[in-house]
Amino acid sequence: MITPSVTDRATALSGDDLPAYVYDLTALAAHARAVREALPPAVELYYAAKANPAPRVLAALAPYVTGYEVASGGELEHVRDAVPGRPLAFGGPGKTETELRRALKLGVERFHVESEHELRLLGEIAGAGGLTAEVLLRVNLPLGEGELGGAALAMGGRPSPFGLDPDQVERCLGHFTADGGPLRLRGIHAHLASGLDAQAQVSVAGRIAAWAQELSDRHALGLTEVNVGGGMGVDYTRPEERFDWAAYGAGLSEVSRRHPGLTLRIEPGRSLTVYCGWYVTEVLDLKHSGGEAFAVLRGGTHHLRTPATKQHDQPFRVLPADHWDRPWPRPAVTGEKITVVGQLCTPKDVLARRVPVDALRVGDRIAFALAGAYAWNISHHDFLMHPHPGFHYLGG
Ligand SMILES: *Cc1c(COP(=O)(O)O)cnc(C)c1O
């Protein structure tokens, strides 16, 4: 739902101030609060910063999240500066020696370890510095149909560069010494799926927690934490819908009740920030080719790469702009399907394909929804050297 403050800003900007990313931080805070309130108090909520690491976004989330998950040395420094003093979990494959050393020096709260080699490296660096690394081992657990509530999605347990196979986790246990060593095993981390609904996410969380519990019991590890990852579904075809956080929260309560010794942690990215951001621009040209209508926008997928990456139609709202003072007829379509493209000289620069519009004219504004996550920060914005968009943070 486009908020009045986003609409106001989108219509107030001049053509040359477009394209623009407009973020409604008040709406973001309200959403994050609702998510937090839907979760059991004991469940820890981390935000996966890679979804949108804008400092204003990180700060707006701060009252509602326990901490932040970072996936590179760059994110680590950036998030630490944007929200100083907040707990950080450092995950992601291919951590360098320099990154690990820096993270240890900064006292990062948790390391999500992705391989036995990485664990050895972390132990060596921590040991040499007289430091202790607090570790969650990332496991790539196989998931069956049962965990997915019948959803025919096979994921987790497939060959993957992420995490350790279950038997490799067992092999890693020998690197943790009972007390005083440079590596302390706190628990298990897994991020196995993305785009699942609440029931499926609860099943996955239950499976990970049960596996961690069984491992802990069998080896008398006394594990106290399990991070069940992110990936809560966002439906780009129904932008008004939300992941059912209430059902998820109730399900996590049940998982916690079964494993009272384990603190549950989740680390969503997309589902927290995607709704707060809008990519606003205007129609520069409108034409027909081979009988099909095309609208050419100021900007494109070099700013909003999401639809190209996910191969979907980015949902949008037309904001009519009535002003027209050229001496020729205004190019327009009514009640037609239109393909909405950007300014790049490549046929891949498509934001939405053959989508119905009531009316669209040159000069009308278009506000793309669900542009608050994996949008600007995943885009190849210097391709073709068009100007960068403006950035507007409303409220907060
Ligand atoms: C990307 C990522 C997340 C966040 O995923 P979303 O789909 O944005 O919720 C969480 N954990 C890990 C390890 C990730 O790589």
Tab-separated table of C-alpha atoms and ligand atoms in Angstrom:
chain	number	residue	atom	x	y	z
A	1	MET	CA	0.000	0.000	0.000
A	2	ILE	CA	1.607	3.253	-1.063
A	3	THR	CA	1.604	5.653	1.865
A	4	PRO	CA	0.485	9.288	1.547
A	5	SER	CA	3.957	10.557	2.390
A	6	VAL	CA	5.507	8.481	-0.411
A	7	THR	CA	2.863	9.692	-2.884
A	8	ASP	CA	3.424	13.305	-1.837
A	9	ARG	CA	7.162	13.075	-2.283
A	10	ALA	CA	6.845	11.154	-5.547
A	11	THR	CA	4.636	13.851	-7.064
A	12	ALA	CA	6.569	16.807	-5.605
A	13	LEU	CA	9.912	15.873	-7.144
A	14	SER	CA	10.871	17.447	-10.469
A	15	GLY	CA	11.584	15.289	-13.495
A	16	ASP	CA	15.312	15.780	-13.095
A	17	ASP	CA	15.047	14.688	-9.456
A	18	LEU	CA	13.875	11.324	-10.756
A	19	PRO	CA	14.354	8.453	-10.551
A	20	ALA	CA	14.282	8.365	-6.777
A	21	TYR	CA	14.189	5.779	-4.085
A	22	VAL	CA	11.667	6.830	-1.471
A	23	TYR	CA	11.710	4.963	1.827
A	24	ASP	CA	8.946	5.358	4.378
A	25	LEU	CA	10.767	4.837	7.669
A	26	THR	CA	7.585	5.328	9.693
A	27	ALA	CA	5.966	2.446	7.822
A	28	LEU	CA	9.161	0.409	8.237
A	29	ALA	CA	9.159	0.943	11.998
A	30	ALA	CA	5.472	0.025	12.253
A	31	HIS	CA	6.072	-3.166	10.275
A	32	ALA	CA	9.145	-4.138	12.306
A	33	ARG	CA	7.241	-3.516	15.511
A	34	ALA	CA	4.403	-5.743	14.329
A	35	VAL	CA	6.885	-8.494	13.418
A	36	ARG	CA	8.599	-8.204	16.798
A	37	GLU	CA	5.263	-8.309	18.634
A	38	ALA	CA	4.143	-11.387	16.710
A	39	LEU	CA	7.209	-13.326	17.864
A	40	PRO	CA	7.580	-14.888	21.303
A	41	PRO	CA	9.655	-12.528	23.484
A	42	ALA	CA	12.420	-15.114	23.864
A	43	VAL	CA	12.938	-15.476	20.112
A	44	GLU	CA	15.787	-13.284	18.929
A	45	LEU	CA	15.288	-11.277	15.754
A	46	TYR	CA	18.359	-10.415	13.697
A	47	TYR	CA	18.142	-8.404	10.491
A	48	ALA	CA	20.141	-9.729	7.524
A	49	ALA	CA	21.810	-6.486	6.457
A	50	LYS	CA	22.463	-7.561	2.880
A	51	ALA	CA	18.762	-7.063	2.055
A	52	ASN	CA	19.143	-3.297	2.511
A	53	PRO	CA	22.088	-1.896	4.419
A	54	ALA	CA	21.180	1.817	4.142
A	55	PRO	CA	22.217	3.379	7.475
A	56	ARG	CA	18.814	5.042	7.960
A	57	VAL	CA	17.120	1.684	7.439
A	58	LEU	CA	19.450	-0.074	9.875
A	59	ALA	CA	18.803	2.629	12.454
A	60	ALA	CA	15.022	2.553	11.984
A	61	LEU	CA	15.063	-1.182	12.722
A	62	ALA	CA	17.238	-0.846	15.817
A	63	PRO	CA	14.434	-0.649	18.425
A	64	TYR	CA	12.883	-3.875	17.149
A	65	VAL	CA	15.807	-6.170	16.390
A	66	THR	CA	18.181	-7.995	18.699
A	67	GLY	CA	21.085	-7.607	16.310
A	68	TYR	CA	22.242	-7.748	12.704
A	69	GLU	CA	23.581	-10.507	10.491
A	70	VAL	CA	26.467	-9.375	8.280
A	71	ALA	CA	27.951	-11.383	5.445
A	72	SER	CA	31.247	-9.642	4.659
A	73	GLY	CA	33.950	-7.528	6.230
A	74	GLY	CA	32.448	-4.546	4.415
A	75	GLU	CA	29.021	-5.101	5.938
A	76	LEU	CA	30.612	-5.679	9.304
A	77	GLU	CA	32.345	-2.274	9.358
A	78	HIS	CA	29.349	-0.539	7.820
A	79	VAL	CA	26.743	-1.940	10.210
A	80	ARG	CA	28.964	-1.382	13.221
A	81	ASP	CA	29.285	2.302	12.269
A	82	ALA	CA	25.558	2.707	11.468
A	83	VAL	CA	24.228	1.070	14.645
A	84	PRO	CA	27.156	1.076	17.085
A	85	GLY	CA	27.165	-1.391	19.923
A	86	ARG	CA	24.526	-3.720	18.499
A	87	PRO	CA	25.168	-7.476	18.442
A	88	LEU	CA	26.515	-8.773	15.141
A	89	ALA	CA	26.558	-12.250	13.668
A	90	PHE	CA	29.159	-12.714	10.947
A	91	GLY	CA	28.121	-15.250	8.311
A	92	GLY	CA	28.728	-15.989	4.665
A	93	PRO	CA	31.112	-18.154	2.652
A	94	GLY	CA	34.741	-17.324	1.927
A	95	LYS	CA	35.643	-15.213	4.940
A	96	THR	CA	39.213	-13.966	4.557
A	97	GLU	CA	41.871	-14.111	7.214
A	98	THR	CA	41.851	-10.307	7.421
A	99	GLU	CA	38.069	-10.253	7.874
A	100	LEU	CA	38.187	-12.895	10.599
A	101	ARG	CA	40.982	-11.083	12.441
A	102	ARG	CA	39.101	-7.799	12.278
A	103	ALA	CA	35.829	-9.403	13.390
A	104	LEU	CA	37.551	-11.002	16.373
A	105	LYS	CA	39.173	-7.714	17.282
A	106	LEU	CA	35.810	-5.962	17.137
A	107	GLY	CA	34.317	-8.631	19.392
A	108	VAL	CA	31.679	-9.855	16.946
A	109	GLU	CA	29.098	-11.761	18.992
A	110	ARG	CA	28.707	-14.792	16.739
A	111	PHE	CA	30.589	-16.418	13.882
A	112	HIS	CA	28.518	-18.545	11.537
A	113	VAL	CA	31.153	-21.002	10.370
A	114	GLU	CA	30.736	-22.430	6.891
A	115	SER	CA	33.425	-25.136	6.669
A	116	GLU	CA	35.985	-27.079	8.650
A	117	HIS	CA	38.805	-25.103	7.041
A	118	GLU	CA	37.175	-21.846	8.099
A	119	LEU	CA	36.766	-23.196	11.617
A	120	ARG	CA	40.466	-24.100	11.788
A	121	LEU	CA	41.447	-20.680	10.453
A	122	LEU	CA	39.216	-18.930	12.973
A	123	GLY	CA	40.634	-21.060	15.784
A	124	GLU	CA	44.212	-20.332	14.732
A	125	ILE	CA	43.650	-16.567	14.540
A	126	ALA	CA	41.682	-16.417	17.775
A	127	GLY	CA	44.227	-18.594	19.574
A	128	ALA	CA	47.139	-16.431	18.426
A	129	GLY	CA	45.356	-13.337	19.707
A	130	GLY	CA	44.319	-14.894	23.008
A	131	LEU	CA	40.689	-14.403	21.978
A	132	THR	CA	37.609	-16.595	21.948
A	133	ALA	CA	35.330	-16.952	18.923
A	134	GLU	CA	31.687	-17.690	19.701
A	135	VAL	CA	30.589	-20.113	17.013
A	136	LEU	CA	27.437	-21.405	15.403
A	137	LEU	CA	28.164	-24.149	12.884
A	138	ARG	CA	26.122	-23.692	9.734
A	139	VAL	CA	24.517	-26.937	8.681
A	140	ASN	CA	23.074	-27.796	5.294
A	141	LEU	CA	20.315	-30.102	6.493
A	142	PRO	CA	18.325	-32.185	4.059
A	143	LEU	CA	14.664	-31.223	4.107
A	144	GLY	CA	11.910	-33.550	3.083
A	145	GLU	CA	8.378	-32.901	1.956
A	146	GLY	CA	7.251	-33.334	5.563
A	147	GLU	CA	9.080	-30.202	6.674
A	148	LEU	CA	7.519	-28.157	3.932
A	149	GLY	CA	3.911	-28.950	4.684
A	150	GLY	CA	3.553	-30.672	1.338
A	151	ALA	CA	5.075	-27.811	-0.639
A	152	ALA	CA	6.945	-29.493	-3.454
A	153	LEU	CA	10.108	-27.500	-2.924
A	154	ALA	CA	13.315	-29.421	-2.402
A	155	MET	CA	16.021	-27.315	-0.827
A	156	GLY	CA	18.599	-27.619	1.861
A	157	GLY	CA	20.606	-30.804	1.754
A	158	ARG	CA	21.423	-30.272	-1.898
A	159	PRO	CA	25.056	-29.831	-2.894
A	160	SER	CA	25.791	-26.251	-1.887
A	161	PRO	CA	28.697	-23.915	-1.202
A	162	PHE	CA	26.935	-22.938	2.030
A	163	GLY	CA	27.407	-24.650	5.345
A	164	LEU	CA	28.466	-28.122	6.396
A	165	ASP	CA	26.875	-31.456	5.660
A	166	PRO	CA	25.522	-33.018	8.868
A	167	ASP	CA	28.384	-35.539	9.111
A	168	GLN	CA	30.902	-32.721	8.615
A	169	VAL	CA	29.356	-30.898	11.577
A	170	GLU	CA	30.110	-33.953	13.702
A	171	ARG	CA	33.699	-33.950	12.446
A	172	CYS	CA	34.072	-30.317	13.472
A	173	LEU	CA	33.113	-31.005	17.073
A	174	GLY	CA	36.666	-32.127	17.870
A	175	HIS	CA	37.925	-28.577	17.321
A	176	PHE	CA	36.075	-27.310	20.370
A	177	THR	CA	37.831	-27.963	23.649
A	178	ALA	CA	35.900	-28.238	26.889
A	179	ASP	CA	36.995	-24.926	28.328
A	180	GLY	CA	39.307	-22.057	27.659
A	181	GLY	CA	40.036	-22.790	23.998
A	182	PRO	CA	39.856	-20.234	21.230
A	183	LEU	CA	36.617	-21.676	19.842
A	184	ARG	CA	33.374	-21.949	21.788
A	185	LEU	CA	30.451	-23.789	20.223
A	186	ARG	CA	27.203	-22.035	21.082
A	187	GLY	CA	24.895	-23.752	18.670
A	188	ILE	CA	23.729	-24.371	15.138
A	189	HIS	CA	22.869	-22.087	12.269
A	190	ALA	CA	20.906	-22.945	9.150
A	191	HIS	CA	19.394	-20.898	6.345
A	192	LEU	CA	17.824	-23.482	4.114
A	193	ALA	CA	14.986	-21.980	2.205
A	194	SER	CA	13.559	-18.800	0.864
A	195	GLY	CA	10.078	-17.765	-0.103
A	196	LEU	CA	8.299	-20.205	2.187
A	197	ASP	CA	5.000	-19.473	3.892
A	198	ALA	CA	4.661	-19.451	7.674
A	199	GLN	CA	3.619	-23.093	8.106
A	200	ALA	CA	6.535	-24.334	6.024
A	201	GLN	CA	8.926	-22.025	7.855
A	202	VAL	CA	7.716	-23.413	11.192
A	203	SER	CA	8.343	-26.949	9.952
A	204	VAL	CA	11.841	-26.036	8.841
A	205	ALA	CA	12.573	-24.319	12.171
A	206	GLY	CA	11.298	-27.372	14.039
A	207	ARG	CA	13.480	-29.671	11.990
A	208	ILE	CA	16.632	-27.577	12.569
A	209	ALA	CA	15.971	-27.245	16.307
A	210	ALA	CA	15.311	-30.971	16.690
A	211	TRP	CA	18.490	-31.789	14.808
A	212	ALA	CA	20.532	-29.381	16.966
A	213	GLN	CA	18.989	-30.811	20.125
A	214	GLU	CA	19.742	-34.359	19.127
A	215	LEU	CA	23.342	-33.470	18.248
A	216	SER	CA	23.759	-31.649	21.532
A	217	ASP	CA	22.303	-34.496	23.579
A	218	ARG	CA	24.261	-37.215	21.802
A	219	HIS	CA	27.614	-35.467	22.332
A	220	ALA	CA	26.723	-33.752	25.634
A	221	LEU	CA	27.526	-30.390	24.037
A	222	GLY	CA	25.098	-28.283	26.055
A	223	LEU	CA	24.188	-26.195	22.997
A	224	THR	CA	22.066	-23.178	23.872
A	225	GLU	CA	21.288	-21.533	20.529
A	226	VAL	CA	19.819	-22.290	17.176
A	227	ASN	CA	19.533	-19.781	14.371
A	228	VAL	CA	16.940	-20.981	11.875
A	229	GLY	CA	17.704	-18.361	9.210
A	230	GLY	CA	15.601	-16.025	7.099
A	231	GLY	CA	13.766	-16.469	3.827
A	232	MET	CA	10.250	-15.569	4.969
A	233	GLY	CA	8.120	-15.327	1.845
A	234	VAL	CA	7.385	-12.105	-0.024
A	235	ASP	CA	4.778	-12.340	-2.774
A	236	TYR	CA	5.630	-9.939	-5.609
A	237	THR	CA	2.396	-10.796	-7.370
A	238	ARG	CA	0.359	-9.685	-4.344
A	239	PRO	CA	2.176	-6.679	-2.906
A	240	GLU	CA	-0.482	-6.065	-0.252
A	241	GLU	CA	0.040	-9.513	1.286
A	242	ARG	CA	2.335	-10.144	4.221
A	243	PHE	CA	4.028	-13.223	5.585
A	244	ASP	CA	1.848	-14.566	8.414
A	245	TRP	CA	4.041	-13.513	11.336
A	246	ALA	CA	1.370	-14.391	13.888
A	247	ALA	CA	1.247	-18.000	12.689
A	248	TYR	CA	5.018	-18.148	12.527
A	249	GLY	CA	5.318	-16.733	16.053
A	250	ALA	CA	2.841	-19.291	17.372
A	251	GLY	CA	4.745	-22.075	15.631
A	252	LEU	CA	8.071	-20.902	17.055
A	253	SER	CA	6.528	-20.888	20.538
A	254	GLU	CA	5.710	-24.513	20.034
A	255	VAL	CA	9.256	-25.285	18.809
A	256	SER	CA	10.688	-23.477	21.863
A	257	ARG	CA	8.424	-25.436	24.167
A	258	ARG	CA	9.831	-28.685	22.758
A	259	HIS	CA	13.425	-27.468	23.267
A	260	PRO	CA	13.443	-25.338	26.403
A	261	GLY	CA	17.248	-25.208	26.546
A	262	LEU	CA	17.615	-23.657	23.102
A	263	THR	CA	17.253	-19.957	22.358
A	264	LEU	CA	15.720	-19.564	18.906
A	265	ARG	CA	16.970	-16.858	16.595
A	266	ILE	CA	15.756	-15.831	13.157
A	267	GLU	CA	17.464	-13.580	10.617
A	268	PRO	CA	15.058	-12.308	7.968
A	269	GLY	CA	16.083	-9.655	5.466
A	270	ARG	CA	13.652	-9.225	2.573
A	271	SER	CA	10.444	-9.667	4.568
A	272	LEU	CA	11.437	-6.856	6.945
A	273	THR	CA	12.479	-4.082	4.578
A	274	VAL	CA	11.012	-4.851	1.152
A	275	TYR	CA	7.700	-3.056	1.776
A	276	CYS	CA	9.140	0.284	2.914
A	277	GLY	CA	10.894	1.206	-0.349
A	278	TRP	CA	9.550	2.635	-3.605
A	279	TYR	CA	11.420	3.319	-6.822
A	280	VAL	CA	9.748	6.343	-8.342
A	281	THR	CA	10.224	7.580	-11.855
A	282	GLU	CA	8.409	8.971	-14.886
A	283	VAL	CA	7.420	7.831	-18.361
A	284	LEU	CA	9.801	9.363	-20.911
A	285	ASP	CA	8.386	7.740	-24.002
A	286	LEU	CA	5.492	5.551	-25.015
A	287	LYS	CA	5.183	3.708	-28.259
A	288	HIS	CA	3.960	0.649	-30.072
A	289	SER	CA	6.173	-1.925	-31.713
A	290	GLY	CA	4.763	-4.847	-33.626
A	291	GLY	CA	1.399	-4.137	-32.056
A	292	GLU	CA	2.670	-4.124	-28.470
A	293	ALA	CA	2.854	-1.103	-26.193
A	294	PHE	CA	6.116	-0.086	-24.538
A	295	ALA	CA	6.685	2.574	-21.901
A	296	VAL	CA	10.259	3.787	-21.586
A	297	LEU	CA	11.046	5.059	-18.128
A	298	ARG	CA	13.681	7.374	-16.779
A	299	GLY	CA	15.961	4.872	-15.024
A	300	GLY	CA	15.615	1.095	-15.237
A	301	THR	CA	17.027	-2.176	-14.020
A	302	HIS	CA	20.440	-0.585	-13.435
A	303	HIS	CA	18.731	0.976	-10.410
A	304	LEU	CA	16.099	-1.670	-9.707
A	305	ARG	CA	17.584	-4.969	-10.750
A	306	THR	CA	15.090	-7.040	-8.761
A	307	PRO	CA	12.684	-7.879	-11.636
A	308	ALA	CA	15.568	-8.844	-13.935
A	309	THR	CA	17.125	-11.050	-11.267
A	310	LYS	CA	13.934	-12.709	-10.134
A	311	GLN	CA	12.337	-12.745	-13.581
A	312	HIS	CA	9.136	-11.222	-12.317
A	313	ASP	CA	6.993	-8.172	-13.033
A	314	GLN	CA	7.779	-5.544	-10.437
A	315	PRO	CA	4.423	-4.333	-9.102
A	316	PHE	CA	3.813	-0.624	-9.598
A	317	ARG	CA	1.321	2.134	-9.165
A	318	VAL	CA	0.700	4.870	-11.767
A	319	LEU	CA	0.661	8.397	-10.340
A	320	PRO	CA	-0.970	10.497	-13.064
A	321	ALA	CA	0.652	13.859	-13.827
A	322	ASP	CA	-1.833	15.992	-15.733
A	323	HIS	CA	0.485	18.717	-16.933
A	324	TRP	CA	1.185	18.674	-20.703
A	325	ASP	CA	2.237	21.735	-22.681
A	326	ARG	CA	3.773	20.353	-25.855
A	327	PRO	CA	2.155	21.355	-29.148
A	328	TRP	CA	1.683	17.712	-30.206
A	329	PRO	CA	-0.650	15.022	-28.858
A	330	ARG	CA	0.470	13.380	-25.662
A	331	PRO	CA	1.521	9.756	-26.241
A	332	ALA	CA	-0.837	7.586	-24.201
A	333	VAL	CA	-2.360	4.145	-23.851
A	334	THR	CA	-5.667	3.238	-22.242
A	335	GLY	CA	-6.794	-0.216	-21.197
A	336	GLU	CA	-3.872	-2.000	-22.790
A	337	LYS	CA	-1.133	-4.356	-21.779
A	338	ILE	CA	2.179	-2.614	-21.644
A	339	THR	CA	5.809	-3.589	-21.257
A	340	VAL	CA	7.655	-1.232	-18.968
A	341	VAL	CA	11.334	-0.802	-19.763
A	342	GLY	CA	14.244	1.383	-18.728
A	343	GLN	CA	16.887	3.413	-20.531
A	344	LEU	CA	19.455	0.683	-21.027
A	345	CYS	CA	20.414	-0.508	-24.495
A	346	THR	CA	19.672	-4.123	-23.717
A	347	PRO	CA	16.478	-6.145	-24.152
A	348	LYS	CA	16.903	-7.341	-20.556
A	349	ASP	CA	16.070	-3.930	-19.151
A	350	VAL	CA	12.438	-4.863	-18.455
A	351	LEU	CA	10.691	-3.954	-15.210
A	352	ALA	CA	7.298	-5.460	-16.039
A	353	ARG	CA	6.145	-7.350	-19.119
A	354	ARG	CA	2.722	-7.083	-20.769
A	355	VAL	CA	0.940	-5.919	-17.660
A	356	PRO	CA	-2.498	-4.312	-17.930
A	357	VAL	CA	-2.799	-0.584	-17.232
A	358	ASP	CA	-5.945	1.545	-17.185
A	359	ALA	CA	-4.158	4.572	-18.570
A	360	LEU	CA	-0.574	5.677	-19.001
A	361	ARG	CA	0.842	8.778	-20.657
A	362	VAL	CA	4.244	10.301	-21.245
A	363	GLY	CA	5.009	12.353	-18.137
A	364	ASP	CA	3.001	10.183	-15.738
A	365	ARG	CA	4.874	8.969	-12.712
A	366	ILE	CA	5.303	5.349	-11.799
A	367	ALA	CA	6.062	4.127	-8.295
A	368	PHE	CA	7.418	0.583	-8.101
A	369	ALA	CA	6.489	-1.224	-4.919
A	370	LEU	CA	8.501	-3.783	-2.958
A	371	ALA	CA	11.719	-1.918	-3.708
A	372	GLY	CA	13.004	-1.780	-0.137
A	373	ALA	CA	15.116	-4.947	-0.280
A	374	TYR	CA	17.525	-6.457	-2.822
A	375	ALA	CA	16.839	-3.472	-5.058
A	376	TRP	CA	19.294	-0.564	-5.285
A	377	ASN	CA	22.105	-2.431	-3.537
A	378	ILE	CA	22.093	-5.358	-5.978
A	379	SER	CA	21.931	-3.157	-9.087
A	380	HIS	CA	24.652	-2.540	-11.675
A	381	HIS	CA	24.187	1.197	-11.431
A	382	ASP	CA	27.142	2.403	-13.467
A	383	PHE	CA	26.270	0.476	-16.603
A	384	LEU	CA	25.596	3.132	-19.303
A	385	MET	CA	26.506	6.018	-16.961
A	386	HIS	CA	23.034	7.336	-16.312
A	387	PRO	CA	22.783	9.472	-13.179
A	388	HIS	CA	22.178	7.700	-9.897
A	389	PRO	CA	18.726	8.073	-8.346
A	390	GLY	CA	17.993	10.370	-5.447
A	391	PHE	CA	17.389	8.882	-2.010
A	392	HIS	CA	14.645	10.085	0.283
A	393	TYR	CA	13.991	8.798	3.787
A	394	LEU	CA	10.624	9.883	5.121
A	395	GLY	CA	9.739	9.953	8.806
A	396	GLY	CA	11.656	7.803	11.255
B	1	LIG	C1	20.392	-13.745	2.713
B	1	LIG	C2	20.402	-14.446	4.009
B	1	LIG	C3	19.390	-14.212	4.956
B	1	LIG	C4	18.203	-13.339	4.657
B	1	LIG	O1	17.390	-13.926	3.698
B	1	LIG	P1	15.994	-13.213	3.296
B	1	LIG	O2	15.474	-14.058	2.197
B	1	LIG	O3	16.338	-11.837	2.853
B	1	LIG	O4	15.131	-13.219	4.497
B	1	LIG	C5	19.495	-14.817	6.176
B	1	LIG	N1	20.536	-15.628	6.462
B	1	LIG	C6	21.519	-15.900	5.572
B	1	LIG	C7	22.613	-16.807	5.945
B	1	LIG	C8	21.479	-15.326	4.329
B	1	LIG	O5	22.424	-15.607	3.437
